[in-house]
Amino acid sequence: EAGVAQSPRYKIIEKRQSVAFWCNPISGHATLYWYQQILGQGPKLLIQFQNNGVVDDSQLPKDRFSAERLKGVDSTLKIQPAKLEDSAVYLCASSFRVAGELFFGEGSRLTVL
Amino acid sequence: QKEVEQNSGPLSVPEGAIASLNCTYSDRGSQSFFWYRQYSGKSPELIMSIYSNGDKEDGRFTAQLNKASQYVSLLIRDSQPSDSATYLCAVNEGRGSTLGRLYFGRGTQLTVWP
């Protein structure tokens, strides 16, 4: 069974530039999550989708972050404009049925200079 | 803001010893609890889930839950150097089979030395 796919793995940009991350969840997993993990901290939920509907985006900085999940499968997370404090690993995860039993992708490491 | 607290460590134990990792949570209504392991530079992977008070054993791992004390722990018996990683405690406000936000602690860094 293929795992959660993410790209790009690494991205370096300057502040005020934009960046987009892509995620393809495990086939059949209806729930998709984007987490932000800053070095030395636990993952923080940014947005949670159930199929193509948003379940929770209360911690998403909506002035600069946006996310979509078209057709209930792939998802894209965008940051525009980026700030220095956005430097982090962006983790995509999916789950089949049980909330909390998540399968994570390898992550996309963002460095904002 | 719901909190999940973990001792960040580092926790250092010799090979073959028992490693004990602890976690407390603030939301008394939390229903499901998870331990994830994260190797350096890698993504978290689920190693244990527990939903009821008491102990749950899986190989060398035992999760313990005490909802009255809002406390969950992970014991690793016969620790191996390959267990060296950061262990993340995660708590879900919803019941196990429904949607809910998963709150993660900061993680406890474990080092097992030969």
Coordinates of N, CA and C in Angstrom, one line a residue:
Chain A
E1 N 0.9 -1.2 0.0 CA 0.0 0.0 0.0 C 0.9 1.2 0.0
A2 N 0.6 2.1 -1.0 CA 1.4 3.3 -1.0 C 1.1 4.2 0.1
G3 N 2.1 5.0 0.6 CA 1.9 5.9 1.7 C 1.4 7.2 1.3
V4 N 1.5 8.2 2.2 CA 1.1 9.6 1.9 C 2.3 10.2 1.2
A5 N 2.0 10.8 0.0 CA 3.0 11.4 -0.8 C 3.0 12.9 -0.6
Q6 N 4.1 13.5 -0.5 CA 4.2 15.0 -0.4 C 5.3 15.5 -1.3
S7 N 5.1 16.7 -1.8 CA 6.2 17.4 -2.5 C 6.0 18.9 -2.4
P8 N 7.1 19.6 -2.5 CA 8.5 19.2 -2.6 C 9.0 18.8 -1.2
R9 N 10.1 18.1 -1.1 CA 10.6 17.7 0.2 C 11.3 18.9 0.9
Y10 N 11.9 19.7 0.1 CA 12.6 20.9 0.7 C 12.3 22.1 -0.2
K11 N 12.2 23.3 0.5 CA 12.0 24.5 -0.2 C 12.6 25.6 0.5
I12 N 13.4 26.4 -0.2 CA 14.0 27.6 0.5 C 13.5 28.8 -0.3
I13 N 12.9 29.8 0.4 CA 12.4 31.0 -0.2 C 12.8 32.2 0.6
E14 N 12.6 33.4 0.0 CA 12.8 34.6 0.8 C 11.5 35.1 1.3
K15 N 11.5 35.8 2.4 CA 10.3 36.3 3.0 C 9.5 37.2 2.0
R16 N 8.2 37.1 2.1 CA 7.3 37.7 1.2 C 7.1 37.0 -0.1
Q17 N 7.8 35.9 -0.3 CA 7.6 35.1 -1.5 C 6.4 34.1 -1.2
S18 N 6.0 33.4 -2.2 CA 4.9 32.4 -2.0 C 5.5 31.0 -2.2
V19 N 4.8 30.0 -1.7 CA 5.2 28.6 -1.8 C 3.9 27.8 -1.7
A20 N 4.0 26.6 -2.4 CA 2.8 25.7 -2.4 C 3.4 24.3 -2.1
F21 N 2.6 23.6 -1.3 CA 2.9 22.2 -1.0 C 1.8 21.3 -1.4
W22 N 2.1 20.1 -1.9 CA 1.2 19.2 -2.5 C 1.1 17.9 -1.6
C23 N 0.0 17.3 -1.5 CA -0.2 16.1 -0.7 C -1.2 15.1 -1.4
N24 N -0.8 13.9 -1.5 CA -1.7 12.8 -2.0 C -1.8 11.8 -0.9
P25 N -3.0 11.7 -0.3 CA -3.2 10.7 0.8 C -3.2 9.3 0.4
I26 N -3.3 8.4 1.4 CA -3.4 7.0 1.1 C -4.8 6.8 0.5
S27 N -4.9 5.9 -0.5 CA -6.1 5.7 -1.2 C -7.2 5.2 -0.3
G28 N -8.4 5.9 -0.4 CA -9.5 5.5 0.4 C -9.6 6.2 1.8
H29 N -8.6 7.0 2.1 CA -8.6 7.8 3.3 C -9.4 9.1 3.1
A30 N -10.5 9.2 3.8 CA -11.3 10.4 3.6 C -10.9 11.6 4.3
T31 N -10.1 11.4 5.4 CA -9.7 12.5 6.2 C -8.3 12.9 5.9
L32 N -8.0 14.2 5.7 CA -6.7 14.7 5.4 C -6.4 15.8 6.3
Y33 N -5.1 15.9 6.8 CA -4.7 16.9 7.7 C -3.4 17.6 7.2
W34 N -3.3 18.8 7.5 CA -2.0 19.5 7.3 C -1.6 20.0 8.7
Y35 N -0.4 19.6 9.1 CA 0.2 20.0 10.3 C 1.5 20.9 10.1
Q36 N 1.7 21.8 11.0 CA 3.0 22.5 11.0 C 3.8 22.1 12.2
Q37 N 5.1 21.7 11.9 CA 5.9 21.3 13.0 C 7.2 22.2 13.0
I38 N 7.3 23.1 14.0 CA 8.4 23.9 14.2 C 9.4 23.1 15.0
L39 N 10.7 23.3 14.7 CA 11.8 22.6 15.4 C 11.6 22.6 16.9
G40 N 11.6 21.4 17.5 CA 11.6 21.3 18.9 C 10.1 21.3 19.5
Q41 N 9.2 21.4 18.6 CA 7.8 21.4 19.0 C 7.0 20.2 18.5
G42 N 5.8 20.0 19.0 CA 4.9 19.0 18.5 C 4.2 19.5 17.3
P43 N 3.6 18.6 16.4 CA 2.9 19.1 15.3 C 1.6 19.9 15.7
K44 N 1.4 20.9 15.0 CA 0.2 21.8 15.2 C -0.7 21.7 14.0
L45 N -2.0 21.4 14.3 CA -3.0 21.2 13.2 C -3.2 22.6 12.6
L46 N -3.1 22.6 11.2 CA -3.5 23.8 10.5 C -4.9 23.7 9.9
I47 N -5.2 22.6 9.3 CA -6.5 22.4 8.7 C -6.7 20.9 8.5
Q48 N -8.0 20.5 8.6 CA -8.5 19.1 8.6 C -9.6 19.1 7.6
F49 N -9.5 18.2 6.6 CA -10.6 18.0 5.6 C -11.2 16.6 5.8
Q50 N -12.5 16.6 5.6 CA -13.2 15.3 5.5 C -13.8 15.3 4.1
N51 N -13.3 14.4 3.3 CA -13.5 14.4 1.8 C -13.0 15.8 1.3
N52 N -13.9 16.6 0.7 CA -13.4 17.9 0.2 C -14.0 19.0 1.0
G53 N -14.5 18.7 2.2 CA -15.0 19.7 3.1 C -14.1 20.0 4.2
V54 N -14.1 21.2 4.7 CA -13.2 21.6 5.8 C -13.9 21.3 7.1
V55 N -13.2 20.5 8.0 CA -13.7 20.2 9.3 C -13.3 21.2 10.3
D56 N -12.0 21.6 10.2 CA -11.4 22.4 11.2 C -10.3 23.2 10.6
D57 N -10.4 24.5 10.6 CA -9.3 25.4 10.1 C -9.1 26.5 11.1
S58 N -9.4 26.3 12.3 CA -9.4 27.4 13.3 C -8.0 27.9 13.6
Q59 N -6.9 27.1 13.4 CA -5.6 27.5 13.6 C -4.8 27.8 12.4
L60 N -5.5 28.0 11.3 CA -4.9 28.3 10.0 C -4.8 29.9 9.9
P61 N -3.6 30.4 9.8 CA -3.5 31.9 9.6 C -4.1 32.3 8.2
K62 N -5.3 32.6 8.2 CA -6.0 32.7 6.9 C -5.6 34.0 6.1
D63 N -4.9 34.9 6.8 CA -4.4 36.1 6.0 C -3.3 35.7 5.1
R64 N -2.6 34.5 5.3 CA -1.5 34.2 4.5 C -1.5 32.7 4.0
F65 N -2.2 31.9 4.7 CA -2.3 30.5 4.4 C -3.6 30.1 3.8
S66 N -3.6 29.3 2.8 CA -4.8 28.7 2.2 C -4.6 27.3 1.9
A67 N -5.7 26.5 1.8 CA -5.6 25.1 1.5 C -6.8 24.7 0.8
E68 N -6.7 23.7 -0.1 CA -7.9 23.2 -0.8 C -7.7 21.7 -1.0
R69 N -8.8 21.0 -1.1 CA -8.7 19.6 -1.4 C -9.8 19.3 -2.5
L70 N -9.3 19.3 -3.7 CA -10.2 19.2 -4.8 C -10.6 17.7 -5.0
K71 N -11.8 17.5 -5.3 CA -12.3 16.1 -5.6 C -12.1 15.1 -4.4
G72 N -11.8 15.7 -3.2 CA -11.7 14.8 -2.1 C -10.5 13.9 -2.0
V73 N -9.5 14.2 -2.9 CA -8.3 13.4 -2.9 C -7.0 14.3 -2.6
D74 N -6.4 14.8 -3.6 CA -5.1 15.6 -3.4 C -5.5 16.9 -2.7
S75 N -4.4 17.4 -2.1 CA -4.6 18.7 -1.4 C -3.4 19.6 -1.6
T76 N -3.6 20.9 -1.6 CA -2.5 21.8 -1.7 C -2.6 22.8 -0.6
L77 N -1.5 23.1 0.0 CA -1.3 24.1 1.0 C -0.5 25.3 0.5
K78 N -1.0 26.5 0.5 CA -0.2 27.6 0.0 C 0.1 28.6 1.1
I79 N 1.2 29.3 1.0 CA 1.6 30.3 1.9 C 2.0 31.5 1.0
Q80 N 1.3 32.7 1.3 CA 1.6 33.9 0.5 C 1.1 35.1 1.3
P81 N 1.9 36.0 1.7 CA 3.4 36.0 1.6 C 4.0 35.3 2.8
A82 N 5.1 34.6 2.6 CA 5.8 33.9 3.7 C 6.5 34.9 4.6
K83 N 6.5 34.5 5.9 CA 7.3 35.2 6.9 C 8.4 34.3 7.5
L84 N 9.3 34.9 8.2 CA 10.4 34.1 8.7 C 9.9 33.0 9.7
E85 N 8.9 33.3 10.4 CA 8.3 32.4 11.4 C 7.6 31.2 10.8
D86 N 7.4 31.2 9.5 CA 6.8 30.1 8.8 C 7.8 29.0 8.5
S87 N 9.1 29.2 8.8 CA 10.1 28.1 8.6 C 9.7 26.9 9.5
A88 N 9.5 25.8 8.9 CA 9.0 24.6 9.6 C 8.9 23.5 8.7
V89 N 8.5 22.3 9.2 CA 8.2 21.2 8.4 C 6.6 21.1 8.3
Y90 N 6.2 21.0 7.1 CA 4.7 20.9 6.9 C 4.4 19.5 6.6
L91 N 3.6 18.9 7.5 CA 3.3 17.5 7.4 C 1.9 17.3 6.9
C92 N 1.7 16.4 6.0 CA 0.4 16.0 5.6 C 0.1 14.6 6.1
A93 N -1.1 14.4 6.6 CA -1.4 13.1 7.1 C -2.8 12.7 6.7
S94 N -3.1 11.4 6.7 CA -4.5 11.0 6.4 C -4.9 9.9 7.3
S95 N -6.2 9.7 7.5 CA -6.7 8.6 8.3 C -7.9 8.0 7.6
F96 N -8.1 6.7 7.9 CA -9.2 6.0 7.3 C -10.5 6.2 8.0
R97 N -10.5 5.9 9.3 CA -11.8 5.9 10.0 C -11.6 6.5 11.4
V98 N -10.6 6.0 12.1 CA -10.4 6.4 13.5 C -9.7 7.7 13.6
A99 N -10.3 8.7 14.2 CA -9.6 10.0 14.4 C -8.5 9.7 15.4
G100 N -7.3 10.2 15.0 CA -6.2 10.1 15.9 C -5.2 9.0 15.3
E101 N -5.6 8.1 14.6 CA -4.7 7.1 14.0 C -4.3 7.6 12.6
L102 N -3.3 8.4 12.6 CA -2.9 9.1 11.4 C -1.7 8.5 10.8
F103 N -1.6 8.6 9.4 CA -0.5 8.2 8.7 C 0.1 9.4 8.1
F104 N 1.4 9.7 8.4 CA 2.0 10.9 7.9 C 2.9 10.7 6.7
G105 N 2.9 11.7 5.8 CA 3.9 11.8 4.8 C 5.3 12.2 5.3
E106 N 6.2 12.2 4.4 CA 7.6 12.5 4.8 C 7.8 14.0 5.2
G107 N 6.9 14.8 4.8 CA 7.0 16.2 5.2 C 7.7 17.1 4.1
S108 N 7.3 18.4 4.2 CA 8.0 19.4 3.3 C 8.7 20.4 4.2
R109 N 10.0 20.5 4.1 CA 10.7 21.4 5.0 C 10.9 22.7 4.3
L110 N 10.3 23.7 5.0 CA 10.4 25.1 4.4 C 11.3 26.0 5.2
T111 N 12.2 26.6 4.5 CA 13.1 27.6 5.1 C 12.8 29.0 4.5
V112 N 12.5 29.9 5.3 CA 12.2 31.3 4.9 C 13.4 32.2 5.3
L113 N 14.0 32.8 4.3 CA 15.2 33.6 4.6 C 14.9 35.1 4.6
Chain B
Q1 N -7.5 27.0 25.4 CA -6.6 26.2 24.6 C -6.3 24.9 25.4
K2 N -6.5 23.8 24.7 CA -6.3 22.5 25.3 C -4.8 22.2 25.3
E3 N -4.3 21.7 26.4 CA -2.9 21.5 26.6 C -2.6 20.0 26.7
V4 N -1.5 19.6 26.1 CA -0.9 18.3 26.3 C 0.5 18.5 26.7
E5 N 0.8 18.1 28.0 CA 2.1 18.4 28.5 C 3.0 17.1 28.6
Q6 N 4.2 17.3 28.2 CA 5.2 16.2 28.3 C 6.5 16.8 28.8
N7 N 7.3 16.0 29.5 CA 8.6 16.4 29.9 C 9.5 16.2 28.6
S8 N 10.1 17.3 28.2 CA 10.8 17.3 27.0 C 12.1 16.5 27.0
G9 N 12.5 16.2 28.3 CA 13.8 15.4 28.4 C 15.0 16.2 28.2
P10 N 16.1 15.6 27.7 CA 16.1 14.3 27.2 C 16.1 13.2 28.3
L11 N 15.5 12.1 28.0 CA 15.5 10.9 28.9 C 16.6 10.0 28.4
S12 N 17.5 9.6 29.3 CA 18.5 8.7 28.8 C 18.5 7.4 29.7
V13 N 18.4 6.2 29.0 CA 18.4 5.0 29.8 C 19.4 4.0 29.1
P14 N 19.9 3.1 29.9 CA 20.8 2.1 29.3 C 20.0 1.0 28.6
E15 N 20.7 0.4 27.6 CA 20.1 -0.7 26.9 C 19.6 -1.8 27.9
G16 N 18.3 -2.3 27.6 CA 17.8 -3.3 28.5 C 16.9 -2.8 29.6
A17 N 17.0 -1.5 29.9 CA 16.2 -0.9 31.0 C 14.8 -0.6 30.5
I18 N 14.0 -0.2 31.5 CA 12.6 0.3 31.2 C 12.6 1.8 31.0
A19 N 12.1 2.3 29.9 CA 11.9 3.7 29.7 C 10.5 4.1 30.0
S20 N 10.3 5.1 30.8 CA 9.0 5.6 31.2 C 8.7 7.0 30.7
L21 N 7.7 7.1 29.9 CA 7.4 8.4 29.3 C 6.0 8.9 29.8
N22 N 5.9 10.1 30.2 CA 4.7 10.6 30.8 C 4.0 11.7 30.1
C23 N 2.7 11.8 30.2 CA 2.0 12.9 29.5 C 0.7 13.2 30.3
T24 N 0.4 14.5 30.5 CA -0.8 14.9 31.1 C -1.6 15.8 30.1
Y25 N -2.9 15.9 30.3 CA -3.7 16.6 29.3 C -4.7 17.4 30.1
S26 N -5.2 18.5 29.5 CA -6.0 19.4 30.3 C -7.5 19.2 30.1
D27 N -7.9 18.6 28.9 CA -9.3 18.5 28.6 C -9.9 17.2 29.2
R28 N -10.7 17.3 30.2 CA -11.2 16.2 30.9 C -12.1 15.3 30.0
G29 N -12.7 16.0 29.0 CA -13.6 15.3 28.1 C -12.9 14.5 27.0
S30 N -11.5 14.5 27.0 CA -10.8 13.7 25.9 C -11.1 12.2 26.0
Q31 N -11.2 11.6 24.8 CA -11.6 10.2 24.7 C -10.6 9.3 24.2
S32 N -9.7 9.7 23.5 CA -8.7 8.8 22.9 C -7.3 9.4 22.9
F33 N -6.3 8.4 23.0 CA -5.0 8.8 23.4 C -4.0 8.0 22.5
F34 N -2.9 8.7 22.1 CA -2.0 8.0 21.2 C -0.6 8.4 21.5
W35 N 0.3 7.4 21.2 CA 1.7 7.7 21.2 C 2.3 7.5 19.8
Y36 N 3.0 8.5 19.4 CA 3.7 8.5 18.1 C 5.2 8.5 18.4
R37 N 6.0 7.9 17.6 CA 7.4 7.9 17.6 C 7.9 8.7 16.4
Q38 N 8.9 9.6 16.7 CA 9.5 10.4 15.6 C 11.0 10.3 15.7
Y39 N 11.6 9.6 14.7 CA 13.0 9.6 14.6 C 13.5 11.0 14.0
S40 N 14.7 11.3 14.3 CA 15.2 12.6 13.9 C 15.2 12.8 12.4
G41 N 14.6 13.8 12.0 CA 14.5 14.1 10.5 C 13.4 13.3 9.8
K42 N 12.6 12.6 10.6 CA 11.5 11.8 10.0 C 10.2 12.2 10.5
S43 N 9.1 11.6 9.9 CA 7.8 12.0 10.3 C 7.3 11.1 11.5
P44 N 6.3 11.6 12.2 CA 5.8 10.7 13.3 C 5.1 9.5 12.7
E45 N 5.2 8.4 13.5 CA 4.5 7.2 13.2 C 3.8 6.7 14.4
L46 N 2.6 6.2 14.3 CA 1.8 5.7 15.4 C 2.3 4.4 15.9
I47 N 2.5 4.3 17.2 CA 2.9 3.1 17.8 C 1.9 2.5 18.8
M48 N 1.1 3.4 19.4 CA 0.1 2.8 20.4 C -1.1 3.8 20.4
S49 N -2.3 3.2 20.6 CA -3.5 3.9 20.9 C -4.2 3.3 22.1
I50 N -4.8 4.1 22.9 CA -5.5 3.6 24.1 C -6.8 4.4 24.3
Y51 N -7.9 3.7 24.6 CA -9.1 4.4 24.8 C -9.8 4.3 26.1
S52 N -9.4 3.2 26.9 CA -10.0 2.9 28.1 C -9.0 2.9 29.3
N53 N -9.4 3.2 30.5 CA -8.5 3.2 31.6 C -7.9 1.9 31.8
G54 N -6.6 1.9 32.2 CA -5.9 0.7 32.4 C -4.7 0.6 31.5
D55 N -4.2 -0.6 31.3 CA -3.0 -0.9 30.6 C -3.4 -1.5 29.2
K56 N -2.5 -1.2 28.2 CA -2.6 -1.9 26.9 C -1.2 -2.2 26.5
E57 N -1.0 -3.5 26.3 CA 0.3 -4.0 25.9 C 0.4 -4.4 24.5
D58 N 1.6 -4.0 23.9 CA 1.9 -4.4 22.5 C 3.3 -4.7 22.4
G59 N 3.7 -5.9 22.5 CA 5.2 -6.3 22.4 C 5.9 -5.7 23.6
R60 N 6.9 -4.9 23.3 CA 7.7 -4.3 24.4 C 7.1 -3.0 24.9
F61 N 6.0 -2.5 24.3 CA 5.3 -1.3 24.7 C 4.1 -1.5 25.5
T62 N 3.9 -0.7 26.5 CA 2.7 -0.7 27.3 C 2.2 0.7 27.5
A63 N 1.0 1.0 27.1 CA 0.4 2.3 27.3 C -0.5 2.2 28.6
Q64 N -0.5 3.2 29.4 CA -1.3 3.3 30.6 C -2.1 4.5 30.6
L65 N -3.4 4.4 30.9 CA -4.3 5.6 30.9 C -5.0 5.7 32.2
N66 N -5.1 6.9 32.8 CA -5.8 7.2 34.0 C -6.6 8.4 33.7
K67 N -7.9 8.3 33.3 CA -8.6 9.5 32.9 C -8.9 10.4 34.1
A68 N -9.1 9.8 35.3 CA -9.4 10.6 36.5 C -8.3 11.5 36.8
S69 N -7.0 11.1 36.6 CA -5.9 11.9 36.8 C -5.4 12.6 35.6
Q70 N -6.1 12.4 34.5 CA -5.8 13.0 33.2 C -4.3 12.8 32.8
Y71 N -4.0 11.5 32.9 CA -2.6 11.1 32.8 C -2.5 9.9 31.8
V72 N -1.5 9.9 30.9 CA -1.2 8.7 30.1 C 0.3 8.5 30.0
S73 N 0.7 7.3 30.0 CA 2.1 7.0 30.0 C 2.4 5.9 29.0
L74 N 3.7 5.8 28.6 CA 4.2 4.8 27.8 C 5.4 4.2 28.4
L75 N 5.4 2.9 28.6 CA 6.5 2.1 29.1 C 7.2 1.3 27.9
I76 N 8.5 1.4 27.8 CA 9.2 0.6 26.9 C 10.1 -0.3 27.6
R77 N 9.8 -1.6 27.6 CA 10.6 -2.6 28.3 C 11.8 -3.0 27.4
D78 N 12.8 -3.5 28.0 CA 14.0 -4.0 27.3 C 14.4 -3.0 26.2
S79 N 14.6 -1.7 26.6 CA 14.9 -0.7 25.7 C 16.1 -1.0 24.8
Q80 N 16.0 -0.6 23.5 CA 17.1 -0.9 22.6 C 17.6 0.5 22.0
P81 N 18.8 0.5 21.5 CA 19.3 1.8 20.9 C 18.4 2.2 19.8
S82 N 17.7 1.3 19.1 CA 16.8 1.7 18.0 C 15.6 2.4 18.5
D83 N 15.3 2.3 19.8 CA 14.2 3.1 20.4 C 14.5 4.5 20.6
S84 N 15.7 4.9 20.4 CA 16.1 6.3 20.5 C 15.4 7.2 19.5
A85 N 14.5 8.1 20.0 CA 13.7 8.9 19.2 C 12.9 9.9 20.1
T86 N 12.1 10.7 19.5 CA 11.2 11.6 20.2 C 9.8 10.9 20.2
Y87 N 9.3 10.9 21.4 CA 8.0 10.2 21.6 C 6.9 11.3 21.8
L88 N 5.9 11.4 21.0 CA 4.9 12.4 21.0 C 3.6 11.8 21.6
C89 N 3.1 12.5 22.6 CA 1.8 12.1 23.1 C 0.7 12.9 22.4
A90 N -0.4 12.3 22.0 CA -1.4 13.0 21.3 C -2.8 12.6 21.9
V91 N -3.6 13.6 22.0 CA -4.9 13.4 22.6 C -6.0 13.9 21.7
N92 N -7.1 13.1 21.6 CA -8.2 13.5 20.7 C -9.4 13.8 21.5
E93 N -10.0 15.0 21.2 CA -11.1 15.4 22.0 C -12.4 14.6 21.7
G94 N -12.4 14.0 20.6 CA -13.6 13.2 20.2 C -13.5 11.7 20.6
R95 N -14.5 11.0 20.4 CA -14.5 9.6 20.7 C -13.7 8.9 19.5
G96 N -13.2 7.7 19.7 CA -12.3 7.1 18.8 C -12.8 7.0 17.4
S97 N -14.1 6.8 17.2 CA -14.6 6.6 15.8 C -15.1 7.8 15.2
T98 N -15.0 9.0 15.8 CA -15.5 10.2 15.2 C -14.4 11.2 15.0
L99 N -14.8 12.2 14.3 CA -13.8 13.3 14.0 C -13.5 14.1 15.3
G100 N -12.4 14.7 15.4 CA -12.0 15.5 16.5 C -10.6 16.0 16.3
R101 N -10.2 17.1 16.9 CA -8.9 17.6 16.7 C -7.9 16.8 17.6
L102 N -6.8 16.5 17.0 CA -5.7 15.8 17.7 C -4.7 16.8 18.2
Y103 N -4.5 16.8 19.5 CA -3.5 17.8 20.1 C -2.3 17.0 20.4
F104 N -1.1 17.5 20.0 CA 0.1 16.9 20.3 C 0.9 17.6 21.4
G105 N 1.6 16.9 22.2 CA 2.6 17.4 23.1 C 3.9 17.8 22.4
R106 N 4.8 18.4 23.1 CA 6.1 18.8 22.5 C 7.0 17.6 22.2
G107 N 6.7 16.5 22.9 CA 7.5 15.3 22.7 C 8.6 15.1 23.8
T108 N 8.9 13.9 24.1 CA 10.1 13.6 25.0 C 11.1 12.9 24.2
Q109 N 12.3 13.4 24.2 CA 13.5 12.8 23.5 C 14.1 11.7 24.4
L110 N 14.1 10.5 23.8 CA 14.6 9.3 24.5 C 15.9 8.9 23.8
T111 N 16.9 8.7 24.7 CA 18.2 8.1 24.2 C 18.5 6.8 24.9
V112 N 18.7 5.7 24.2 CA 19.0 4.5 24.8 C 20.5 4.2 24.5
W113 N 21.3 4.1 25.5 CA 22.8 3.9 25.2 C 23.2 2.5 25.5
P114 N 24.1 2.0 24.6 CA 24.5 0.6 24.7 C 25.3 0.3 25.9

